[in-house]
mmCIF file of C-alpha atoms in Angstrom:
data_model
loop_
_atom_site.group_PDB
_atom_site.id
_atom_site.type_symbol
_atom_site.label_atom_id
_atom_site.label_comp_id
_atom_site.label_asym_id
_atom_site.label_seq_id
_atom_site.Cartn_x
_atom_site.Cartn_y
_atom_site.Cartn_z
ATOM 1 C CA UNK A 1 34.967 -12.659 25.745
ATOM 2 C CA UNK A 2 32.926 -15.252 27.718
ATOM 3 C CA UNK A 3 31.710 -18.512 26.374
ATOM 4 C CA UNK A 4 28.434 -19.984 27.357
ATOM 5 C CA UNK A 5 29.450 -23.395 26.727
ATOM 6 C CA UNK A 6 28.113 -25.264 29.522
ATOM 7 C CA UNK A 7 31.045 -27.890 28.813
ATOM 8 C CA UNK A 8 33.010 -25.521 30.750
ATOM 9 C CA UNK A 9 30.743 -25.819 34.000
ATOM 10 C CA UNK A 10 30.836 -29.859 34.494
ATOM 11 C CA UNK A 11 28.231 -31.763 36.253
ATOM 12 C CA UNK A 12 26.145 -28.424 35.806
ATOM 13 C CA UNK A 13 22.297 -29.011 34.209
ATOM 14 C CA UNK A 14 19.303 -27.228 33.926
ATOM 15 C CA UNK A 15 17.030 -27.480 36.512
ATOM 16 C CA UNK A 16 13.898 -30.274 36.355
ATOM 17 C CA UNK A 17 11.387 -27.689 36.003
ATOM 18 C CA UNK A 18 12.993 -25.551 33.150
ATOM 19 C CA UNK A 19 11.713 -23.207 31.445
ATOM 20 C CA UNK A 20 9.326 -22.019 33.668
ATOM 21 C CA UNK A 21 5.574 -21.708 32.837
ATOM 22 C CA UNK A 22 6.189 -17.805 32.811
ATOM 23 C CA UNK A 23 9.033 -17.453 30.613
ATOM 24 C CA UNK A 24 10.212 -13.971 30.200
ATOM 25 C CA UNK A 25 11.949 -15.311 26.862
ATOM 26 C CA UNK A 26 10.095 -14.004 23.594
ATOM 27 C CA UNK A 27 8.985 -17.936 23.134
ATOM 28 C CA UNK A 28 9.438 -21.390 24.374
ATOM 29 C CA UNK A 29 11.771 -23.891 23.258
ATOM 30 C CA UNK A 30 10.297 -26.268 20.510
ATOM 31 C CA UNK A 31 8.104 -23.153 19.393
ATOM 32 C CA UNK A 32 8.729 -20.937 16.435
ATOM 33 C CA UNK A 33 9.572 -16.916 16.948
ATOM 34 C CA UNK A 34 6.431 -14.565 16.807
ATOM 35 C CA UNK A 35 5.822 -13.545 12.866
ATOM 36 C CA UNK A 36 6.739 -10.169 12.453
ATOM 37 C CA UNK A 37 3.386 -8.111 11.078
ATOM 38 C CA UNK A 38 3.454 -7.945 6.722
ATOM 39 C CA UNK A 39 5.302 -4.837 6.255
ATOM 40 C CA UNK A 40 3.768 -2.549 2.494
ATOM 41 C CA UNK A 41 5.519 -3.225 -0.181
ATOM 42 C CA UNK A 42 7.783 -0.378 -1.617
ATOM 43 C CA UNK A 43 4.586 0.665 -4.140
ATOM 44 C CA UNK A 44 2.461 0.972 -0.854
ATOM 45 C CA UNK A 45 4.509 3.194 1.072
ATOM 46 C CA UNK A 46 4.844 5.532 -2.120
ATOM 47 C CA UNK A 47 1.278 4.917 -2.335
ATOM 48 C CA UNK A 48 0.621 6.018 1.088
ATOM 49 C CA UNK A 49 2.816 9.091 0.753
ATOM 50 C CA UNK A 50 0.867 10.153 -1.660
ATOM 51 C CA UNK A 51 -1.897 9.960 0.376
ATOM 52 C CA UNK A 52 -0.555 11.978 2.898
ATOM 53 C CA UNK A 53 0.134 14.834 0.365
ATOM 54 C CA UNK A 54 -3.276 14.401 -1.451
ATOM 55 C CA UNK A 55 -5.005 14.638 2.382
ATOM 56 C CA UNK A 56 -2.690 17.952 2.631
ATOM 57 C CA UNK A 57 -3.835 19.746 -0.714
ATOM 58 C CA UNK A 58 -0.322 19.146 -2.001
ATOM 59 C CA UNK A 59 -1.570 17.574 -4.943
ATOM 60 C CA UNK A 60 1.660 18.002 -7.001
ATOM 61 C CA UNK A 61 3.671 15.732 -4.178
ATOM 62 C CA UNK A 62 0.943 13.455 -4.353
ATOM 63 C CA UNK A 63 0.937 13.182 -8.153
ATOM 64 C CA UNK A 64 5.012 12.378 -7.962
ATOM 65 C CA UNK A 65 4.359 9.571 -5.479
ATOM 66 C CA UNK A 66 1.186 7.389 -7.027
ATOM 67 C CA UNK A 67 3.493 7.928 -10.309
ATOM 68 C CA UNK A 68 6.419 6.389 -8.014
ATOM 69 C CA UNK A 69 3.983 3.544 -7.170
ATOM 70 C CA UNK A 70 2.916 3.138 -10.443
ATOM 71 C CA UNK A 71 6.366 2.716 -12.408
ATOM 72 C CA UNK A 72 6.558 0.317 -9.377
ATOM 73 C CA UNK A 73 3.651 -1.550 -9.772
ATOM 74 C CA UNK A 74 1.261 -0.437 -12.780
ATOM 75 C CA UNK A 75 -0.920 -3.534 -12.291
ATOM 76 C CA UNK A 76 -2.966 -2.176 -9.232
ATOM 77 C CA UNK A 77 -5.685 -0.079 -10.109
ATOM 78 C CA UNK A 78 -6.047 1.896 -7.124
ATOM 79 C CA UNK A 79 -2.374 3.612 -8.148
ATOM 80 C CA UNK A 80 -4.024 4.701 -11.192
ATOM 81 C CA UNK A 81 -7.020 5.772 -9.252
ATOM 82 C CA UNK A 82 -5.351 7.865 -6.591
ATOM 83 C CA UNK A 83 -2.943 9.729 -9.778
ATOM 84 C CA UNK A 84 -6.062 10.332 -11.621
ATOM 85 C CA UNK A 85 -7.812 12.270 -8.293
ATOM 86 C CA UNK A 86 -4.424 14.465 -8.173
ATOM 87 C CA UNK A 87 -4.332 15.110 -11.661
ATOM 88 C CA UNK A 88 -7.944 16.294 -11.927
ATOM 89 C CA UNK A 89 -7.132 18.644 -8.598
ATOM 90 C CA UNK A 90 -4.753 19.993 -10.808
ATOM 91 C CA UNK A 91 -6.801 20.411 -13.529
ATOM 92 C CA UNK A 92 -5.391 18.427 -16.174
ATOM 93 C CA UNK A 93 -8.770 16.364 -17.109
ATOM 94 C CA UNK A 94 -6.714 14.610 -19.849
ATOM 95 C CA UNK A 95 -3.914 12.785 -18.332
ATOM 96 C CA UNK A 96 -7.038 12.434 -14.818
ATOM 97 C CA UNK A 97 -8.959 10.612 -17.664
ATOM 98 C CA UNK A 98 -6.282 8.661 -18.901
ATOM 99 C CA UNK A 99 -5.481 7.256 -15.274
ATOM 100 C CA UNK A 100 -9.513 6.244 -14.764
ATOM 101 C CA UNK A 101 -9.528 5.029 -17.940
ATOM 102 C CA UNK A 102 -6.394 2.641 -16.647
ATOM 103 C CA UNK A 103 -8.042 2.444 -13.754
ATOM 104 C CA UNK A 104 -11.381 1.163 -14.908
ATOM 105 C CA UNK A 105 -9.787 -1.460 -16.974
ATOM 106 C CA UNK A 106 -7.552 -3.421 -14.691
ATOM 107 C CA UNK A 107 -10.792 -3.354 -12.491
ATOM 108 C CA UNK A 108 -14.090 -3.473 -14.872
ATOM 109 C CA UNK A 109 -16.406 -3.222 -11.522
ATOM 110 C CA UNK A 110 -14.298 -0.201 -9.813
ATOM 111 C CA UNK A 111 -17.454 2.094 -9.572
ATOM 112 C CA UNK A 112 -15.516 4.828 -8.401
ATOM 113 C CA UNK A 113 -12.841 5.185 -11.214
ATOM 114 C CA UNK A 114 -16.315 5.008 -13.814
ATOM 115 C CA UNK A 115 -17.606 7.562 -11.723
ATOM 116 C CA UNK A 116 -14.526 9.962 -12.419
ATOM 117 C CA UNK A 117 -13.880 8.800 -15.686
ATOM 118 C CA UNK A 118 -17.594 10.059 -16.517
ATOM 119 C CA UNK A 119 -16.693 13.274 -14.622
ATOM 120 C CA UNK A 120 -13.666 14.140 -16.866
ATOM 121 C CA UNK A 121 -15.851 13.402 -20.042
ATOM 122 C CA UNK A 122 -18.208 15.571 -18.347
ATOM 123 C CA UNK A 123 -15.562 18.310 -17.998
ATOM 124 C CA UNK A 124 -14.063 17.409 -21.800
ATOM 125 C CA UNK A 125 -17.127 18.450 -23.272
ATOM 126 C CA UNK A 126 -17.149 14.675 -24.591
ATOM 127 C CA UNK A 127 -19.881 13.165 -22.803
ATOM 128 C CA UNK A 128 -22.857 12.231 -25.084
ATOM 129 C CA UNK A 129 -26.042 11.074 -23.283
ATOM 130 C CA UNK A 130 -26.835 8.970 -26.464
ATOM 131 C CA UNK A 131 -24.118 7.057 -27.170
ATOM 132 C CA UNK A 132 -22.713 6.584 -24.413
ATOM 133 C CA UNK A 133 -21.914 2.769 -22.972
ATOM 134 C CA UNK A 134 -22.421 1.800 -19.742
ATOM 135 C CA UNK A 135 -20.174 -0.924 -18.360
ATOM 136 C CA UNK A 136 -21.848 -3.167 -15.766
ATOM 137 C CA UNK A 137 -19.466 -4.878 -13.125
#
């Protein structure tokens, strides 16, 4: 095993003009180490998996990985979104409602999940034209 311990070289020292302006070193002394680029949190990835299943027409997969992300993180509404989209592919309108529904009330102005929640009314036979309350965001 070899030491770099320049105590064992003496009279040795760098040379006047060290580093050089072209460094091949990652970064220059005095300067912090590049920041490595965020990376998704654990809920993201299972988020994005799901996406990758959903984009597939494996909308079963998908469902098992926004509900991943979810019991990860149940505060984001675009979990609940994405579940509800899967859910309605599979045809159950009443747990797709619930997740708009969930959706549309961590995020009051999240047109989309309004627009789906009103589809699954739609498809409940529960939509009245009447009474029904808009929500402005």
């Amino acid at each position: 095993q070899i030491s770099m311990n320049f105590q064992n070289f003496p009279g040795w020292k760098f040379p006047p003009n060290w580093p050089p302006q072209n460094c091949p070193f990652p970064f220059q002394q005095g300067q912090p180490p590049p920041q490595q680029p965020p990376q998704p949190s654990q809920a993201e990835q299972m988020k994005n998996q799901g996406n990758y299943y959903f984009k597939a027409k494996d909308y079963y997969q998908a469902k098992l990985y926004y509900q991943q992300a979810i019991g990860i993180d149940d505060t984001n509404p675009v979990y609940h979104f994405n579940l509800g989209r899967a859910l309605l592919e599979l045809r159950d309108v009443l747990e797709a409602k619930r997740s708009f529904s969930r959706a549309s009330d961590l995020n009051p102005s999240y047109v989309k999940a309004l627009f789906y929640l009103g589809k699954c009314q739609i498809h409940l036979g529960k939509f009245d034209c009447k009474n029904t309350e808009i929500r402005s965001g």
